Coordinates of N, CA, C and O in Angstrom, one line a residue:
F1 N -79.9 66.3 42.5 CA -79.3 65.5 41.7 C -78.9 64.4 41.6 O -79.6 63.5 41.2
S2 N -78.9 63.7 43.3 CA -79.3 62.0 43.5 C -80.6 61.8 43.5 O -80.7 60.7 43.1
N3 N -81.5 62.7 43.7 CA -82.6 62.3 43.7 C -83.3 62.0 41.8 O -83.9 61.1 42.0
Y4 N -82.7 62.8 40.8 CA -82.8 62.9 39.8 C -82.2 61.6 39.2 O -82.7 60.7 38.3
K5 N -81.2 61.5 39.6 CA -80.2 59.9 39.4 C -80.9 58.4 39.8 O -81.4 57.5 38.7
S6 N -81.8 58.4 40.9 CA -82.4 57.6 41.4 C -83.7 57.4 40.5 O -84.2 56.5 40.4
L7 N -84.2 58.6 40.4 CA -85.7 58.1 39.4 C -85.5 57.8 38.1 O -86.2 57.2 37.6
Q8 N -84.1 58.2 37.2 CA -83.5 57.7 35.9 C -83.6 56.2 35.9 O -83.9 55.6 35.1
L9 N -82.9 55.6 37.2 CA -82.7 54.5 37.3 C -83.8 53.7 37.8 O -84.2 52.5 36.9
S10 N -84.6 54.0 38.4 CA -86.2 53.4 38.6 C -87.2 53.3 37.2 O -87.6 52.7 37.1
V11 N -86.9 54.2 36.2 CA -87.5 54.2 35.2 C -86.9 53.4 34.3 O -87.8 52.5 33.4
I12 N -85.7 53.3 34.6 CA -85.1 52.3 33.2 C -85.1 51.0 33.5 O -85.5 50.1 33.0
K13 N -85.6 50.8 35.2 CA -86.1 49.1 35.4 C -87.5 49.0 35.1 O -87.5 47.8 34.7
E14 N -88.2 49.8 34.8 CA -89.5 49.8 34.4 C -89.3 49.5 33.3 O -90.4 48.7 32.2
I15 N -89.1 50.1 32.3 CA -89.0 50.3 30.7 C -87.6 49.0 29.9 O -88.4 48.6 29.3
W16 N -86.7 48.9 30.7 CA -86.0 47.7 30.0 C -86.9 46.5 29.9 O -86.4 46.1 28.8
P17 N -87.8 45.9 30.9 CA -88.1 44.4 30.7 C -89.2 44.6 29.8 O -89.3 43.7 28.6
L18 N -89.5 45.6 29.6 CA -90.8 46.2 28.2 C -90.0 46.1 26.9 O -90.5 45.3 26.0
E19 N -88.6 46.6 27.0 CA -87.7 46.9 25.9 C -87.2 45.4 25.1 O -87.5 45.3 24.1
L20 N -87.4 44.7 26.2 CA -86.7 43.4 26.0 C -87.8 42.6 25.2 O -87.4 41.8 24.4
K21 N -89.0 42.8 25.7 CA -90.0 41.9 25.3 C -90.4 42.1 24.0 O -91.4 41.1 23.2
A22 N -89.7 43.1 23.2 CA -90.2 43.2 21.8 C -89.5 42.3 21.1 O -89.6 42.1 19.9
Y23 N -88.4 41.6 21.7 CA -87.7 41.3 20.6 C -88.3 39.3 20.6 O -88.5 39.0 22.1
S24 N -87.9 38.7 19.8 CA -88.1 37.4 20.0 C -87.0 36.7 19.1 O -86.6 36.9 18.4
V25 N -87.2 35.1 19.5 CA -86.0 34.5 19.0 C -86.7 33.6 18.0 O -88.1 32.8 18.2
V26 N -86.7 33.1 16.5 CA -87.4 32.7 15.6 C -87.7 31.1 16.6 O -86.9 30.4 16.6
K27 N -89.0 30.7 15.9 CA -89.3 29.2 16.8 C -89.4 28.6 15.4 O -89.4 28.7 14.5
P28 N -89.0 27.1 16.0 CA -88.8 25.9 14.9 C -90.0 25.9 14.3 O -90.1 24.6 13.4
K29 N -91.2 25.9 15.1 CA -92.3 25.5 14.4 C -92.7 26.0 13.4 O -93.5 25.4 12.7
N30 N -92.1 27.2 12.4 CA -92.5 27.5 11.4 C -91.9 26.7 10.2 O -91.8 26.9 9.0
S31 N -91.0 25.7 10.4 CA -90.5 24.9 9.6 C -90.5 23.4 9.9 O -90.7 22.9 11.1
M32 N -90.1 22.4 9.4 CA -90.3 20.9 9.5 C -89.0 20.4 10.0 O -88.0 20.8 9.4
P33 N -88.9 19.7 11.1 CA -87.8 18.6 11.9 C -87.1 18.3 10.6 O -87.3 17.9 9.7
G34 N -85.6 18.5 10.7 CA -84.5 18.1 10.0 C -84.2 18.9 8.6 O -83.4 19.2 8.3
E35 N -85.0 20.3 8.5 CA -84.7 21.4 7.5 C -83.8 22.4 8.3 O -83.7 22.5 9.2
P36 N -83.6 22.7 6.8 CA -81.9 24.1 7.5 C -82.4 25.1 8.3 O -82.1 25.4 9.6
K37 N -83.8 25.5 8.1 CA -84.5 26.5 9.0 C -84.9 25.9 10.7 O -84.5 26.8 11.0
Y38 N -85.4 25.2 10.3 CA -85.3 24.6 11.4 C -84.6 23.9 12.4 O -84.5 24.5 13.8
I39 N -83.2 23.7 11.8 CA -81.9 23.5 12.8 C -81.4 24.8 12.9 O -80.9 24.8 14.4
L40 N -81.4 25.9 12.2 CA -80.8 27.1 12.5 C -82.0 27.9 14.0 O -81.2 28.2 15.1
A41 N -83.4 27.7 13.7 CA -83.9 28.0 14.9 C -83.7 27.2 16.1 O -83.5 27.9 17.2
C42 N -83.4 26.0 15.8 CA -83.5 25.3 17.7 C -81.7 25.4 18.0 O -81.7 26.0 19.2
F43 N -80.9 25.8 16.8 CA -79.7 26.4 17.3 C -80.0 27.9 18.2 O -79.1 28.4 19.3
F44 N -80.5 28.8 17.4 CA -80.8 30.4 18.3 C -81.3 30.1 19.3 O -81.2 30.5 20.6
Q45 N -82.6 28.8 19.8 CA -83.2 28.9 20.6 C -82.1 28.3 22.0 O -82.2 28.7 23.0
A46 N -81.4 27.4 21.5 CA -80.4 26.8 22.3 C -79.4 28.1 23.0 O -78.7 28.4 24.1
W47 N -79.1 28.8 21.6 CA -78.2 30.2 22.3 C -78.4 30.7 23.3 O -77.9 31.7 24.2
K48 N -80.0 31.4 23.2 CA -80.7 32.1 24.0 C -80.5 31.6 25.4 O -80.8 32.0 26.3
Q49 N -80.8 30.2 25.4 CA -80.9 29.8 26.5 C -79.2 29.3 27.2 O -79.5 28.7 28.4
K50 N -78.5 29.6 26.4 CA -76.8 29.5 27.0 C -76.7 27.8 27.1 O -76.2 27.3 28.2
N51 N -77.3 26.8 26.2 CA -77.5 25.8 26.3 C -76.3 25.3 25.4 O -76.7 24.5 24.2
W52 N -74.7 24.9 25.2 CA -74.1 24.8 24.8 C -74.2 23.7 24.4 O -73.9 23.1 22.8
E53 N -74.3 22.7 25.0 CA -74.8 20.8 24.8 C -75.5 21.0 23.7 O -75.6 20.0 22.6
R54 N -76.9 21.4 23.8 CA -78.1 21.4 22.7 C -77.4 22.1 21.4 O -78.0 21.8 20.4
M55 N -76.7 23.2 21.7 CA -76.1 24.4 20.3 C -75.3 23.2 19.7 O -75.3 22.8 18.3
L56 N -74.7 22.1 20.3 CA -73.8 21.3 20.1 C -74.7 20.1 18.8 O -74.2 19.6 18.1
K57 N -76.0 20.0 19.4 CA -76.9 18.9 18.9 C -76.9 19.6 17.2 O -77.5 18.8 16.6
Y58 N -77.5 20.9 17.2 CA -77.6 21.3 16.2 C -76.9 21.9 15.1 O -76.6 22.8 14.2
S59 N -75.4 21.6 15.7 CA -73.7 22.0 14.8 C -73.5 20.8 13.8 O -74.1 19.8 14.1
Y60 N -72.9 21.3 13.0 CA -72.4 20.3 12.0 C -71.6 19.4 12.4 O -70.5 19.5 13.0
K61 N -72.3 18.0 12.3 CA -71.2 16.9 13.1 C -69.6 16.7 13.0 O -69.1 16.7 13.9
P62 N -69.3 16.9 11.6 CA -67.9 16.7 11.2 C -67.0 17.9 12.0 O -66.1 17.8 12.6
W63 N -68.1 19.2 11.9 CA -66.7 19.9 12.5 C -66.8 19.9 14.4 O -65.6 20.2 14.2
A64 N -68.0 19.7 14.8 CA -67.6 19.3 16.0 C -67.1 18.0 16.4 O -66.0 17.9 17.7
Q65 N -66.9 17.3 15.7 CA -66.2 15.9 16.0 C -64.4 16.4 15.5 O -63.5 15.6 16.2
G66 N -64.3 17.5 15.1 CA -63.0 17.9 14.8 C -62.1 18.7 15.7 O -61.1 18.9 15.7
E67 N -63.5 19.2 16.6 CA -63.0 20.1 17.8 C -62.6 19.1 19.1 O -63.2 18.2 19.5
K68 N -61.3 19.5 19.8 CA -61.1 18.9 20.9 C -62.6 19.1 21.9 O -62.9 18.2 22.7
N69 N -62.7 20.4 22.2 CA -63.8 20.7 23.3 C -64.9 21.9 22.6 O -65.2 23.0 22.7
P70 N -66.0 21.1 21.6 CA -66.7 22.0 21.0 C -67.7 23.0 22.1 O -68.0 23.8 21.6
C71 N -68.0 22.1 22.9 CA -69.0 23.0 23.9 C -68.1 24.3 24.9 O -69.1 25.0 24.3
I72 N -66.9 24.2 24.6 CA -66.3 25.2 25.4 C -65.9 26.2 24.2 O -66.0 27.4 24.7
L73 N -65.7 25.9 23.1 CA -65.5 26.5 21.9 C -66.9 27.5 21.5 O -66.8 28.5 21.2
L74 N -67.9 27.2 21.6 CA -68.9 27.8 21.5 C -69.6 28.7 22.3 O -69.9 29.7 22.2
K75 N -69.0 28.0 23.6 CA -69.1 29.0 24.7 C -68.1 30.3 24.9 O -68.7 31.5 25.1
S76 N -66.9 30.2 24.2 CA -66.1 31.2 24.6 C -66.7 32.1 23.3 O -66.3 33.2 23.2
W77 N -67.2 31.8 22.4 CA -67.5 32.5 20.7 C -68.9 33.2 21.3 O -68.8 34.5 20.9
L78 N -70.0 32.9 21.8 CA -71.2 33.2 21.7 C -71.4 33.2 23.5 O -72.6 34.4 23.5
G79 N -70.6 33.0 24.3 CA -71.2 33.2 25.9 C -71.2 34.7 26.2 O -72.0 34.8 27.2
S80 N -70.5 35.7 25.5 CA -70.9 37.0 26.4 C -71.6 37.8 25.3 O -72.1 38.7 25.7
K81 N -72.4 37.0 24.2 CA -73.5 37.4 23.9 C -75.2 37.0 24.1 O -75.1 36.0 23.9
N82 N -75.8 37.4 25.0 CA -77.0 37.2 25.6 C -77.9 37.4 24.7 O -78.4 38.5 24.4
L83 N -78.3 36.6 23.7 CA -79.8 36.7 22.4 C -80.6 36.6 22.9 O -81.1 36.2 23.9
I84 N -81.6 37.9 22.2 CA -82.5 38.2 22.8 C -83.6 38.2 21.4 O -84.9 38.3 21.9
G85 N -82.7 38.5 20.6 CA -83.6 38.3 19.1 C -83.2 37.7 18.3 O -81.6 38.0 18.0
A86 N -83.9 37.0 17.2 CA -83.2 36.5 16.2 C -83.9 36.1 15.1 O -85.3 35.8 15.3
K87 N -84.1 36.6 14.0 CA -84.9 36.3 12.5 C -84.1 35.7 11.5 O -83.1 36.1 11.6
I88 N -84.9 35.2 11.1 CA -84.3 34.5 9.4 C -84.8 35.4 8.5 O -85.9 35.8 8.3
L89 N -83.9 36.1 7.7 CA -84.3 36.8 6.7 C -84.6 36.2 5.5 O -85.7 36.5 4.8
N90 N -84.1 35.1 5.0 CA -84.0 34.6 3.6 C -83.1 33.6 3.5 O -82.1 33.5 4.3
T91 N -83.6 32.2 2.5 CA -82.5 31.7 2.6 C -81.7 31.7 0.9 O -82.5 31.8 0.0
S92 N -81.0 30.6 0.9 CA -80.5 30.3 -0.5 C -79.6 29.0 -0.4 O -78.7 29.0 0.1
T93 N -80.1 28.3 -1.4 CA -79.6 26.8 -1.4 C -78.5 26.7 -2.5 O -78.3 27.0 -3.9
K94 N -77.0 26.9 -1.9 CA -75.9 26.8 -2.9 C -75.9 25.4 -3.5 O -75.1 25.6 -4.6
N95 N -75.8 24.5 -3.3 CA -75.9 23.4 -3.3 C -76.7 22.1 -2.4 O -77.2 22.6 -1.7
P96 N -76.8 20.9 -3.5 CA -77.4 20.2 -2.5 C -77.0 19.7 -1.4 O -77.8 19.2 -0.2
L97 N -75.7 20.6 -0.7 CA -74.9 20.0 0.6 C -75.0 21.1 1.7 O -74.3 21.1 2.3
M98 N -75.5 22.6 0.8 CA -75.2 23.5 2.1 C -76.0 24.5 1.3 O -76.6 25.1 0.1
T99 N -77.0 25.1 2.4 CA -77.7 26.2 2.5 C -77.1 27.0 3.1 O -76.7 27.0 4.2
E100 N -77.4 28.7 2.7 CA -76.8 29.7 3.4 C -78.2 30.6 3.8 O -79.2 30.4 3.1
I101 N -78.3 30.9 5.1 CA -79.6 31.6 5.7 C -79.0 33.0 6.4 O -78.0 33.0 7.0
N102 N -79.6 34.0 5.8 CA -79.1 35.2 6.4 C -80.3 35.5 7.4 O -81.4 35.4 7.4
F103 N -79.5 36.1 8.5 CA -80.0 36.3 9.9 C -79.9 37.9 10.3 O -78.7 38.4 9.6
K104 N -80.7 37.8 11.3 CA -80.8 39.1 12.2 C -80.5 38.8 13.2 O -81.5 38.2 14.0
A105 N -79.4 39.3 14.5 CA -79.4 38.7 15.6 C -79.3 40.2 16.6 O -78.8 41.0 16.4
Y106 N -80.1 40.0 17.6 CA -80.1 41.1 18.5 C -79.8 40.4 19.9 O -80.3 39.3 20.2
Y107 N -78.7 41.0 20.5 CA -77.8 40.5 21.6 C -77.5 41.8 22.8 O -77.4 42.7 22.2
I108 N -77.5 41.0 23.9 CA -76.6 42.1 24.9 C -75.3 41.8 25.1 O -74.9 40.4 25.6
D109 N -74.6 42.7 24.7 CA -73.1 42.1 24.9 C -72.7 42.6 26.6 O -72.4 43.5 27.0
D110 N -72.3 41.2 27.3 CA -71.7 41.3 28.6 C -70.4 41.9 29.0 O -70.0 42.1 29.9
E111 N -69.8 42.4 28.1 CA -68.5 42.9 27.8 C -68.2 44.0 28.5 O -67.1 44.1 29.0
G112 N -69.3 45.2 28.2 CA -69.0 46.7 28.6 C -70.1 46.7 30.1 O -70.6 46.1 30.5
R113 N -69.9 48.1 30.4 CA -70.4 48.6 31.9 C -72.3 48.9 31.2 O -72.5 48.8 31.7
N114 N -71.9 49.5 30.1 CA -73.1 49.9 29.6 C -73.8 48.9 29.2 O -73.0 48.0 28.2
I115 N -75.3 48.8 29.2 CA -76.0 48.1 29.0 C -76.9 48.1 27.1 O -77.1 49.3 27.3
N116 N -76.1 48.0 26.4 CA -76.4 48.1 25.0 C -77.3 47.0 24.2 O -76.4 46.0 24.7
I117 N -77.9 46.9 23.5 CA -78.5 46.1 22.7 C -77.9 46.2 21.3 O -77.8 47.5 20.7
K118 N -77.2 45.5 20.9 CA -76.6 45.1 19.4 C -77.1 44.2 18.4 O -77.9 43.4 18.9
T119 N -77.2 44.9 17.6 CA -77.6 44.2 16.0 C -76.3 43.8 15.0 O -75.8 44.7 15.0
E120 N -76.7 42.5 14.7 CA -75.8 41.8 13.8 C -76.7 41.1 12.7 O -77.5 40.7 13.0
T121 N -76.4 41.2 11.7 CA -76.4 40.5 10.3 C -75.6 39.5 9.9 O -74.1 40.0 10.1
G122 N -75.9 38.4 9.1 CA -74.7 37.6 8.9 C -75.2 36.6 7.7 O -76.9 36.5 7.9
T123 N -74.8 35.7 7.5 CA -74.9 34.8 7.0 C -74.7 33.6 7.4 O -73.3 33.2 7.4
V124 N -75.3 32.4 8.0 CA -74.8 31.2 8.5 C -75.0 29.8 7.3 O -75.8 30.1 6.8
K125 N -74.0 29.0 7.7 CA -74.1 28.0 6.8 C -74.7 26.8 7.5 O -74.1 26.6 8.2
I126 N -75.5 26.0 6.4 CA -76.2 25.2 7.1 C -75.5 23.9 6.2 O -75.9 23.9 4.9
I127 N -75.2 23.0 6.7 CA -74.4 21.9 5.9 C -74.6 20.7 5.9 O -74.9 20.1 7.3
K128 N -74.8 19.9 5.3 CA -75.5 18.3 5.1 C -74.4 17.3 5.0 O -73.3 17.2 4.8
D129 N -74.1 16.8 6.4 CA -73.3 15.6 6.6 C -73.6 14.4 5.7 O -74.6 14.2 5.0
D130 N -72.5 13.4 6.0 CA -72.3 12.1 5.0 C -74.1 11.3 5.5 O -74.3 10.3 4.8
N131 N -74.3 11.6 6.4 CA -75.6 10.8 6.9 C -77.0 11.5 6.8 O -78.0 10.9 6.8
G132 N -76.6 12.5 5.8 CA -78.1 13.4 5.3 C -78.6 14.4 6.2 O -79.8 14.7 6.2
N133 N -77.9 14.5 7.5 CA -78.4 15.6 8.7 C -77.8 16.9 8.4 O -76.7 17.0 8.2
W134 N -78.8 17.9 8.2 CA -78.3 19.4 8.4 C -77.6 19.7 9.7 O -78.4 19.4 10.7
G135 N -76.7 20.5 9.6 CA -76.3 21.0 11.1 C -75.4 22.4 10.8 O -75.0 22.9 9.3
V136 N -75.6 23.4 11.5 CA -75.0 24.5 11.7 C -73.5 24.5 11.7 O -72.9 24.2 12.5
F137 N -73.0 25.3 10.9 CA -71.6 25.8 10.8 C -71.3 26.8 11.6 O -71.5 28.0 11.6
P138 N -70.9 26.3 13.0 CA -71.0 27.6 14.1 C -70.3 28.8 13.6 O -70.2 29.9 14.4
L139 N -68.7 28.7 12.9 CA -68.1 29.6 13.0 C -68.6 30.7 11.9 O -68.2 31.8 12.2
S140 N -69.5 30.1 11.2 CA -70.3 31.2 10.2 C -71.2 32.2 10.4 O -71.5 33.2 10.4
V141 N -71.7 31.9 12.0 CA -72.5 32.6 12.9 C -71.4 34.0 13.1 O -72.3 35.0 13.4
I142 N -70.4 33.8 13.6 CA -69.6 34.9 14.1 C -68.7 35.5 13.2 O -68.3 36.6 13.5
K143 N -68.3 35.0 12.2 CA -67.2 35.6 11.2 C -68.0 35.2 9.6 O -68.3 34.3 9.4
K144 N -67.8 36.3 9.0 CA -67.9 36.6 7.7 C -67.2 35.7 6.9 O -66.1 35.7 7.2
D145 N -68.0 35.3 5.9 CA -66.6 34.2 5.0 C -66.4 33.5 5.2 O -65.2 32.8 4.9
A146 N -66.7 32.9 6.7 CA -66.0 31.3 7.2 C -66.3 30.5 6.1 O -67.5 29.9 5.8
T147 N -65.6 29.2 6.1 CA -65.2 28.3 5.3 C -65.2 26.8 6.1 O -64.1 27.2 6.5
Y148 N -65.8 26.1 5.4 CA -65.4 24.7 6.3 C -64.4 23.5 5.2 O -65.3 23.7 4.2
K149 N -63.3 23.2 5.2 CA -62.7 22.7 4.6 C -63.0 21.1 4.8 O -63.1 20.3 5.7
M150 N -63.6 20.9 3.9 CA -64.2 19.5 3.5 C -63.2 18.5 2.8 O -62.8 19.1 1.7
D151 N -63.4 17.2 3.3 CA -62.3 16.5 2.6 C -63.0 15.8 1.7 O -63.6 15.2 2.1
L152 N -62.7 15.6 0.8 CA -63.6 14.9 -0.6 C -62.9 13.4 -0.5 O -61.7 13.4 -0.6
K153 N -63.8 12.5 -0.4 CA -63.9 11.3 -0.2 C -63.5 10.6 -2.0 O -64.7 10.7 -2.7
T154 N -62.8 10.0 -2.1 CA -62.8 9.2 -3.1 C -63.1 8.2 -3.1 O -63.2 6.7 -2.4
Q155 N -64.2 7.5 -4.4 CA -64.2 6.2 -4.5 C -63.6 5.2 -5.0 O -62.9 5.4 -6.0
T156 N -63.2 3.8 -4.5 CA -62.0 3.1 -5.4 C -63.5 2.2 -5.5 O -64.7 1.6 -5.0
N157 N -63.0 1.2 -7.2 CA -63.7 0.3 -7.1 C -63.3 -0.9 -7.0 O -62.3 -0.9 -6.0
V158 N -64.3 -1.6 -7.5 CA -63.6 -3.4 -6.7 C -62.1 -4.0 -6.5 O -61.7 -4.4 -6.2
T159 N -61.4 -3.1 -8.1 CA -60.0 -3.6 -8.1 C -58.9 -2.7 -7.4 O -58.0 -2.8 -7.3
G160 N -59.8 -2.0 -6.3 CA -58.8 -0.9 -5.7 C -58.4 0.6 -6.1 O -57.5 1.1 -5.6
K161 N -58.5 0.4 -7.7 CA -58.0 1.7 -8.2 C -59.2 2.9 -8.2 O -60.4 2.2 -8.4
N162 N -58.6 4.2 -8.2 CA -59.7 5.3 -8.5 C -60.2 5.6 -9.7 O -59.6 5.2 -10.6

């Protein structure tokens, strides 16, 4: 029985790397810098590398500025998920300030004793800030129907009245 078990483990060690090679993370080269798809692809690449600072670079800036420790928050949300693959399925522009992108992500969850590849599909929100830069709203990656409360600015005229 022990010979069978060691044989099983050796076969798994040989097959596992081949299985992981079947997955890939979308590359930003398929879109123009600054576009929502490009931003999301860079965000996914940073997630795969567990580079939280880089993920923050591609996150929606007002969200990051509103958090005390956004990198620690990103790590707590996504750190246990070892991203091995991600695909952009389709995009939908809801308005000039927000694009929703449907994605499929493949990851290995660190929390269990068994190594399993998990698949999630979702819709991530890419939001344009006041400077015209797109950014991923990170909560929308992990939570369906996540919303970001935006403060609407009112413009005042020269007399100071709205």
